[in-house]
Coordinates of C-alpha atoms in Angstrom, one line a residue:
M26 CA -50.1 -8.6 3.5
I27 CA -49.3 -9.2 -0.6
H28 CA -47.1 -12.0 0.0
R29 CA -49.4 -13.9 2.9
A30 CA -52.4 -13.9 0.5
R31 CA -49.8 -15.5 -2.0
I32 CA -48.8 -18.3 0.5
A33 CA -53.1 -18.6 0.5
H34 CA -53.1 -18.8 -3.1
L35 CA -50.3 -21.5 -3.3
A36 CA -51.9 -23.7 -0.2
R37 CA -55.6 -23.6 -2.3
T38 CA -54.0 -24.1 -5.4
A39 CA -50.9 -26.7 -4.6
A40 CA -52.9 -29.9 -6.2
R41 CA -51.6 -28.6 -10.2
F42 CA -47.8 -29.6 -8.3
H43 CA -49.6 -32.7 -7.2
I44 CA -50.0 -32.0 -3.8
E45 CA -52.9 -32.3 -1.5
T46 CA -53.0 -29.6 1.1
S47 CA -56.5 -29.2 3.3
V48 CA -58.3 -25.6 2.5
P49 CA -56.4 -22.8 4.0
R50 CA -58.1 -21.1 6.8
V51 CA -56.8 -17.2 6.6
H52 CA -56.4 -15.5 10.1
L53 CA -56.7 -12.1 8.8
A54 CA -56.4 -10.2 12.1
G55 CA -52.9 -12.1 12.5
I56 CA -51.8 -11.1 9.7
V57 CA -52.5 -7.2 10.4
D58 CA -51.2 -7.9 14.2
E59 CA -47.8 -9.1 12.5
K60 CA -48.1 -5.8 9.8
N61 CA -48.3 -3.4 12.0
G62 CA -45.5 -5.3 14.7
M63 CA -42.9 -4.9 11.4
I64 CA -44.3 -1.0 11.3
T65 CA -44.0 -0.1 14.6
T66 CA -40.2 -1.3 14.4
H67 CA -39.4 0.3 11.7
R68 CA -41.1 3.4 12.7
A69 CA -39.4 3.6 16.0
A70 CA -35.9 2.4 14.4
S71 CA -36.5 5.6 12.1
Y72 CA -37.9 8.1 14.7
Q73 CA -34.8 7.2 17.2
Q74 CA -32.1 7.7 13.9
A75 CA -34.1 11.2 13.6
T76 CA -34.0 12.9 17.1
A77 CA -29.8 11.1 17.6
A78 CA -28.9 12.8 14.8
K79 CA -26.4 16.0 15.4
Q80 CA -27.7 19.2 14.2
L81 CA -31.2 17.8 13.6
T82 CA -34.1 19.5 15.8
L83 CA -37.5 16.9 15.3
L84 CA -40.7 19.3 15.7
E85 CA -43.8 17.6 15.4
G86 CA -46.8 19.3 14.4
E87 CA -48.5 20.8 11.5
A88 CA -46.4 23.1 9.4
H89 CA -47.5 25.9 7.1
F90 CA -45.7 28.8 5.6
T91 CA -46.5 32.6 6.1
A92 CA -44.0 34.2 3.7
D93 CA -41.1 32.5 1.4
R94 CA -39.0 32.3 4.4
A95 CA -41.0 31.6 7.2
V96 CA -42.7 28.6 8.9
V97 CA -45.1 28.0 11.5
V98 CA -45.2 25.1 13.3
A99 CA -47.7 25.3 16.4
D100 CA -46.7 28.7 18.3
R101 CA -42.9 28.6 17.1
T102 CA -42.1 30.5 13.7
L103 CA -39.1 29.2 12.0
R104 CA -37.2 31.3 9.2
A105 CA -34.6 29.8 6.7
D106 CA -32.7 30.5 3.6
K107 CA -32.8 26.6 2.6
I108 CA -36.1 24.5 3.0
F109 CA -37.1 21.3 1.9
I110 CA -40.9 20.3 1.4
A111 CA -41.5 16.7 1.8
T112 CA -45.1 16.0 2.7
G113 CA -45.8 12.9 0.5
M114 CA -49.3 12.5 -0.6
R115 CA -52.1 10.7 0.5
P116 CA -55.8 9.0 -1.1
R117 CA -57.6 10.9 -3.0
I118 CA -61.5 11.1 -2.4
P119 CA -63.1 11.6 -5.4
A120 CA -66.5 13.6 -5.9
I121 CA -68.5 10.8 -6.1
P122 CA -72.4 11.6 -5.0
G123 CA -73.4 9.7 -2.2
L124 CA -69.9 8.6 -1.4
D125 CA -69.6 11.1 2.0
R126 CA -72.9 9.1 3.1
V127 CA -71.6 5.6 3.1
P128 CA -68.4 4.3 4.6
F129 CA -65.6 3.2 2.4
L130 CA -61.8 2.5 2.9
T131 CA -58.9 3.9 1.8
N132 CA -55.4 1.4 1.1
E133 CA -55.0 2.7 5.0
S134 CA -57.8 1.7 6.2
V135 CA -58.7 -1.4 4.3
M136 CA -55.3 -3.2 5.5
E137 CA -56.5 -2.5 9.6
L138 CA -59.2 -5.0 8.9
T139 CA -59.5 -7.9 11.0
E140 CA -62.2 -9.7 9.3
L141 CA -62.7 -10.5 5.9
P142 CA -65.3 -8.3 3.6
R143 CA -67.5 -11.3 1.9
H144 CA -67.6 -8.4 -1.5
L145 CA -65.1 -5.8 -1.6
V146 CA -66.1 -3.6 -4.1
V147 CA -63.0 -0.8 -5.3
I148 CA -63.5 2.1 -7.4
G149 CA -59.8 2.5 -9.5
G150 CA -57.7 0.1 -11.1
G151 CA -54.7 1.9 -10.9
Y152 CA -51.7 -0.3 -8.8
I153 CA -53.0 0.2 -5.3
A154 CA -56.5 -1.2 -6.7
C155 CA -55.1 -4.0 -8.2
E156 CA -52.4 -5.0 -5.7
L157 CA -55.0 -4.9 -3.0
G158 CA -57.8 -6.1 -4.5
Q159 CA -55.8 -9.4 -5.9
A160 CA -54.6 -9.8 -2.0
F161 CA -58.0 -10.2 -0.7
R162 CA -59.4 -11.6 -3.5
R163 CA -56.8 -14.8 -2.5
Y164 CA -57.6 -14.1 1.2
G165 CA -61.3 -16.0 -0.3
S166 CA -62.9 -12.3 -0.8
A167 CA -65.1 -11.8 -3.6
V168 CA -64.1 -8.7 -5.2
T169 CA -65.3 -6.5 -7.9
L170 CA -62.9 -3.7 -9.8
I171 CA -64.1 -0.7 -11.1
Q172 CA -62.3 1.0 -13.6
R173 CA -63.0 4.2 -15.4
A174 CA -60.3 3.6 -18.1
D175 CA -60.4 0.4 -20.7
H176 CA -57.5 -1.3 -18.6
L177 CA -56.3 -1.5 -15.7
V178 CA -53.0 0.1 -15.1
P179 CA -53.1 2.3 -17.8
G180 CA -50.1 3.8 -17.7
E181 CA -47.7 0.7 -18.2
E182 CA -47.5 -1.0 -22.2
P183 CA -50.5 -2.1 -23.5
D184 CA -49.5 -5.6 -23.6
V185 CA -48.5 -5.7 -19.7
S186 CA -52.0 -4.4 -18.7
T187 CA -54.3 -6.9 -21.2
L188 CA -52.1 -9.8 -19.5
L189 CA -52.9 -8.1 -15.8
E190 CA -56.5 -8.2 -16.7
R191 CA -56.4 -11.9 -18.1
A192 CA -54.3 -13.3 -14.9
L193 CA -56.8 -11.3 -12.1
R194 CA -59.8 -12.9 -14.2
A195 CA -58.8 -16.3 -13.8
E196 CA -58.5 -15.6 -10.0
G197 CA -62.4 -14.8 -10.1
M198 CA -62.1 -11.2 -9.9
A199 CA -65.0 -9.1 -11.9
L200 CA -63.8 -6.2 -13.6
V201 CA -65.8 -3.7 -14.8
L202 CA -63.8 -1.8 -17.1
G203 CA -64.9 1.6 -19.2
H204 CA -67.0 2.3 -16.2
E205 CA -67.1 5.4 -13.7
A206 CA -68.3 5.2 -10.2
A207 CA -71.5 7.5 -10.8
R208 CA -73.4 7.4 -7.6
V209 CA -72.9 5.6 -4.0
A210 CA -75.9 4.5 -1.6
A211 CA -75.4 2.2 1.5
T212 CA -77.7 -0.7 2.0
P213 CA -78.5 -3.0 5.1
D214 CA -76.0 -5.3 4.0
G215 CA -73.4 -2.9 2.9
V216 CA -73.0 -0.5 -1.0
R217 CA -74.8 0.1 -4.2
I218 CA -72.7 1.3 -6.7
T219 CA -74.0 2.3 -9.9
A220 CA -71.1 2.6 -12.9
R221 CA -71.5 4.5 -16.0
T222 CA -70.4 3.8 -19.6
Q223 CA -69.7 7.3 -21.2
D224 CA -72.4 6.3 -23.2
G225 CA -74.7 6.5 -20.2
V226 CA -74.9 2.8 -20.1
E227 CA -75.5 2.2 -16.1
Q228 CA -74.4 -1.1 -14.1
V229 CA -75.5 -1.8 -10.5
I230 CA -72.9 -3.2 -8.2
A231 CA -73.4 -3.9 -4.6
G232 CA -71.4 -4.9 -2.2
T233 CA -70.6 -5.6 1.7
H234 CA -67.1 -3.0 1.7
L235 CA -66.4 -0.5 -0.3
L236 CA -62.2 0.8 -1.1
V237 CA -62.0 3.4 -2.4
A238 CA -58.1 3.8 -4.8
A239 CA -58.8 6.0 -7.2
G240 CA -55.3 7.6 -7.4
R241 CA -53.4 9.8 -5.1
Q242 CA -53.1 13.8 -4.3
P243 CA -50.8 15.6 -2.5
N244 CA -50.5 17.3 0.7
T245 CA -50.1 20.7 0.2
D246 CA -53.7 21.9 0.4
T247 CA -52.5 23.0 4.2
L248 CA -48.8 24.2 3.5
G249 CA -49.9 27.6 3.1
L250 CA -47.9 27.8 0.0
G251 CA -49.6 30.8 -1.7
A252 CA -48.3 33.2 1.3
A253 CA -44.5 31.6 -0.1
G254 CA -45.6 32.6 -4.1
I255 CA -44.5 28.8 -4.5
A256 CA -46.1 27.4 -7.7
T257 CA -48.6 24.2 -8.3
D258 CA -49.8 22.2 -10.9
E259 CA -53.3 21.8 -12.2
H260 CA -53.3 18.6 -9.9
S261 CA -51.9 20.6 -6.8
F262 CA -48.7 19.2 -7.1
V263 CA -45.8 21.5 -6.0
R264 CA -43.7 22.5 -9.6
V265 CA -40.1 21.9 -9.8
N266 CA -37.5 21.6 -12.2
A267 CA -34.8 19.2 -12.8
Y268 CA -32.7 20.3 -9.9
L269 CA -35.8 19.7 -7.3
E270 CA -35.6 24.1 -7.6
T271 CA -39.1 25.5 -6.9
N272 CA -39.6 28.9 -8.5
V273 CA -38.8 30.2 -5.0
P274 CA -35.1 29.9 -4.4
G275 CA -34.2 28.4 -1.6
I276 CA -36.9 26.3 -1.7
W277 CA -36.9 22.6 -3.0
A278 CA -39.7 20.1 -3.5
I279 CA -38.8 16.2 -2.6
G280 CA -40.5 13.0 -3.2
D281 CA -44.2 12.2 -3.9
V282 CA -45.5 15.8 -3.2
N283 CA -43.8 16.9 -6.1
G284 CA -45.5 14.3 -8.5
Q285 CA -42.7 13.1 -10.6
Q286 CA -42.2 9.7 -9.8
P287 CA -43.7 8.5 -6.3
F288 CA -41.6 5.4 -6.0
T289 CA -39.7 5.1 -2.6
R290 CA -36.2 4.4 -3.4
V291 CA -36.7 7.7 -6.6
C292 CA -37.7 10.1 -3.5
Q293 CA -34.9 8.9 -1.8
E294 CA -32.3 9.8 -4.3
E295 CA -34.2 12.9 -4.6
G296 CA -33.5 14.5 -1.6
K297 CA -29.5 13.3 -1.4
V298 CA -29.9 15.4 -5.6
A299 CA -32.0 18.3 -3.3
Y300 CA -29.3 18.7 -0.6
A301 CA -26.5 18.3 -2.6
N302 CA -27.5 21.6 -4.9
A303 CA -28.6 23.1 -1.5
F304 CA -25.3 22.7 0.7
V305 CA -22.5 20.9 -1.3
Q306 CA -22.7 22.2 -4.5
P307 CA -20.1 25.2 -5.2
T308 CA -21.7 27.5 -7.6
P309 CA -25.4 27.0 -9.6
H310 CA -23.4 26.0 -12.3
D311 CA -22.1 22.9 -10.5
R312 CA -26.3 21.8 -9.8
I313 CA -27.0 18.0 -9.6
A314 CA -30.4 17.4 -11.8
M315 CA -32.4 13.9 -12.1
E316 CA -31.8 11.4 -14.0
R317 CA -34.8 9.9 -14.3
R318 CA -34.8 8.1 -18.1
A319 CA -33.2 4.8 -15.7
L320 CA -35.3 5.2 -13.2
G321 CA -37.8 2.2 -13.2
H322 CA -41.0 0.7 -11.1
A323 CA -42.7 -2.0 -10.4
I324 CA -46.2 -3.2 -9.5
F325 CA -46.6 -6.0 -7.4
T326 CA -49.6 -7.7 -8.0
D327 CA -49.0 -11.7 -9.6
P328 CA -48.5 -11.5 -12.0
E329 CA -45.5 -9.1 -11.3
I330 CA -45.1 -6.0 -13.4
G331 CA -41.7 -4.3 -14.1
A332 CA -40.8 -1.6 -16.3
V333 CA -38.5 1.1 -17.0
G334 CA -38.2 3.9 -19.4
L335 CA -40.6 4.3 -22.7
T336 CA -43.7 2.0 -23.9
E337 CA -43.8 0.9 -27.9
R338 CA -46.2 4.1 -27.7
E339 CA -44.0 6.5 -26.1
A340 CA -41.1 5.7 -28.2
R341 CA -42.7 6.7 -31.2
A342 CA -44.8 9.6 -30.2
Q343 CA -40.8 11.2 -29.2
G344 CA -39.7 10.7 -32.8
H345 CA -38.2 7.6 -32.5
D346 CA -37.1 5.3 -35.0
S347 CA -37.7 2.2 -32.8
A348 CA -38.3 -1.6 -32.7
A349 CA -40.1 -3.9 -30.5
G350 CA -39.7 -7.1 -29.2
L351 CA -41.5 -9.7 -27.1
I352 CA -41.5 -13.0 -26.0
T353 CA -43.8 -14.8 -23.3
F354 CA -42.9 -16.6 -20.6
D355 CA -44.4 -19.9 -21.9
Q356 CA -41.1 -19.8 -23.8
V357 CA -38.9 -19.7 -20.4
E358 CA -38.7 -23.1 -19.1
K359 CA -37.9 -21.6 -16.1
A360 CA -41.6 -20.5 -15.9
E361 CA -42.6 -23.7 -17.4
I362 CA -41.2 -25.8 -14.3
I363 CA -42.7 -23.3 -11.5
D364 CA -45.8 -22.9 -13.5
E365 CA -45.7 -19.3 -14.1
T366 CA -46.1 -18.7 -17.6
T367 CA -48.6 -16.1 -17.0
G368 CA -46.6 -13.1 -18.8
L369 CA -44.4 -11.7 -21.5
I370 CA -40.9 -9.5 -21.8
K371 CA -40.6 -6.6 -24.1
Y372 CA -37.9 -4.4 -25.4
V373 CA -37.9 -0.8 -26.9
V374 CA -35.1 -0.1 -28.9
D375 CA -33.8 2.2 -31.5
R376 CA -33.5 0.8 -34.4
R377 CA -30.1 2.5 -36.0
T378 CA -28.0 2.9 -32.8
H379 CA -29.4 -0.5 -30.3
R380 CA -29.9 2.0 -27.5
L381 CA -32.4 0.5 -25.2
L382 CA -35.2 3.1 -24.7
G383 CA -37.8 0.7 -22.5
C384 CA -38.1 -2.4 -20.8
H385 CA -41.7 -3.8 -19.8
V386 CA -41.9 -7.5 -17.8
I387 CA -44.9 -9.0 -16.4
G388 CA -44.5 -12.5 -14.7
P389 CA -42.8 -14.0 -12.0
Q390 CA -40.1 -12.1 -10.7
A391 CA -41.0 -9.0 -13.1
A392 CA -39.8 -6.4 -10.0
D393 CA -35.8 -8.1 -9.6
L394 CA -35.8 -8.7 -13.3
I395 CA -36.3 -5.6 -14.6
Y396 CA -33.1 -4.2 -13.4
D397 CA -31.2 -5.8 -16.2
A398 CA -32.3 -3.1 -18.1
V399 CA -32.3 -0.3 -15.7
V400 CA -28.4 -1.0 -15.7
V401 CA -28.2 -1.1 -19.4
M402 CA -30.6 2.0 -19.6
R403 CA -28.5 3.9 -16.9
H404 CA -25.2 4.5 -18.6
G405 CA -27.3 4.8 -21.9
G406 CA -26.2 1.1 -23.2
T407 CA -27.6 -1.0 -25.9
L408 CA -29.9 -4.1 -26.5
D409 CA -26.1 -6.2 -27.4
E410 CA -25.7 -5.9 -23.9
L411 CA -28.5 -8.0 -23.0
A412 CA -28.6 -10.3 -26.1
K413 CA -25.4 -11.5 -26.0
A414 CA -24.5 -11.9 -22.4
V415 CA -25.1 -15.9 -21.2
G416 CA -27.2 -16.4 -19.0
I417 CA -28.4 -19.8 -16.0
F418 CA -30.2 -22.2 -16.8
P419 CA -32.6 -22.9 -16.0
T420 CA -33.4 -19.2 -14.5
L421 CA -36.3 -16.6 -15.3
Q422 CA -33.1 -14.4 -16.7
E423 CA -33.4 -16.5 -19.7
G424 CA -36.5 -14.7 -20.8
M425 CA -34.6 -11.5 -20.8
E426 CA -32.0 -12.8 -22.7
G427 CA -34.1 -14.4 -24.9
A428 CA -36.1 -11.6 -25.4
A429 CA -32.8 -9.0 -26.3
R430 CA -31.6 -11.5 -28.7
G431 CA -34.7 -12.3 -30.3
L432 CA -35.4 -8.6 -31.0
L433 CA -31.5 -8.2 -32.1
R434 CA -31.7 -11.2 -34.4
N435 CA -34.6 -9.5 -36.4
I436 CA -33.0 -5.7 -36.4
A437 CA -29.4 -7.1 -36.9
P438 CA -29.0 -11.0 -37.2
E439 CA -25.4 -10.5 -38.0
E440 CA -24.7 -9.5 -34.6
V441 CA -26.0 -13.0 -33.0
A442 CA -25.1 -14.6 -35.8
G443 CA -21.9 -16.6 -34.3
P444 CA -20.6 -17.2 -31.0
L445 CA -21.5 -14.6 -28.2
V446 CA -18.5 -15.4 -25.9
A447 CA -15.6 -14.8 -28.6
G448 CA -13.3 -12.7 -27.7
P449 CA -9.5 -12.2 -27.8
I450 CA -7.6 -14.6 -25.3
H451 CA -4.7 -12.9 -22.6
H452 CA -2.0 -15.2 -21.7
D453 CA -3.2 -14.8 -18.1
T454 CA -6.2 -16.4 -18.9
E455 CA -4.3 -19.1 -20.7
R456 CA -2.3 -19.5 -17.8
R457 CA -5.3 -20.3 -15.5

């Protein structure tokens, strides 16, 4: 749905490329049908794999613990010495006065709308609020985001958040930052939200539809974790160690439900780690730990966001003697060619060893570009590896190369003073 919104946006703004188009008409019902068809196909394939797998019995129903080795599903009690919890998350609905008396949307139900909202008001400023808010703006809705924090996606590098806000405002989205939704009421035309600052200053926003995207909560409230003695944190996520073990021996928690890194590929790897520790490793001493340092993530706004590792502030807070450097996408010729120059690439490194501590990208194809930094960080590599690689012109990858070389030039100019590809010549190379 984000991609189809981008197509509408490109058609609407094609004049900047000296290409004339008619005003695009978005058929939301068709987009939703296409989306649902894809989901149905993929779910059916997954279901078929599960039912066909040897030694796997699929029971459908709501499950809960009755003891640390017993789980009840419907009328059936299952007992096992190894149990895995992978129940995921769902939208968190905040306790806002009046919210229970108005119709509101979540990230799930908003993607079932077949007619465009005239004015979509979004409570929240994280990745879901930004991604879906921008998508509906590009479909043609007026969109207002109400965010409690002073910035959108506050967990990202502050430079990234600032550029995202600038880009969304440029598309006509209204951002009400530093305001918390204090109360909600129904109106003849839809809904009215009263937003309030910490100083008590109030602002009223009226819209036709309300999307609540104020975070996620784990699906643990009906599991009966207390009966099994399984510990949770203050937000009800299941506590796990680096081996994905809960506090109860023989019980693991994987994926979103443990609150560590709720990203699809990370959750898949957690499943493999937990399985290996339960069934493959011969002794507890041989257990495999999750190495999270080089696990990146992305936000699929436009411009995209890709990040891995520490922000500059986090690196300093952890005691690193760090250095940081960045370039903006208006310095990358491919970005200039495609007219997508809003964005930046920022590296955070250890000043003495040049070890890469973090990388943060906002701009075109950021989710793909970040993989360079992921690979380097995976083996504890240095900025030098990125700075001395010779890229291809014209590509966006040159931005990754240029940002790395600029930072290395600041902290160790001698490293990039000469040719970047010089090295010994081997006889077999000479023959070729």
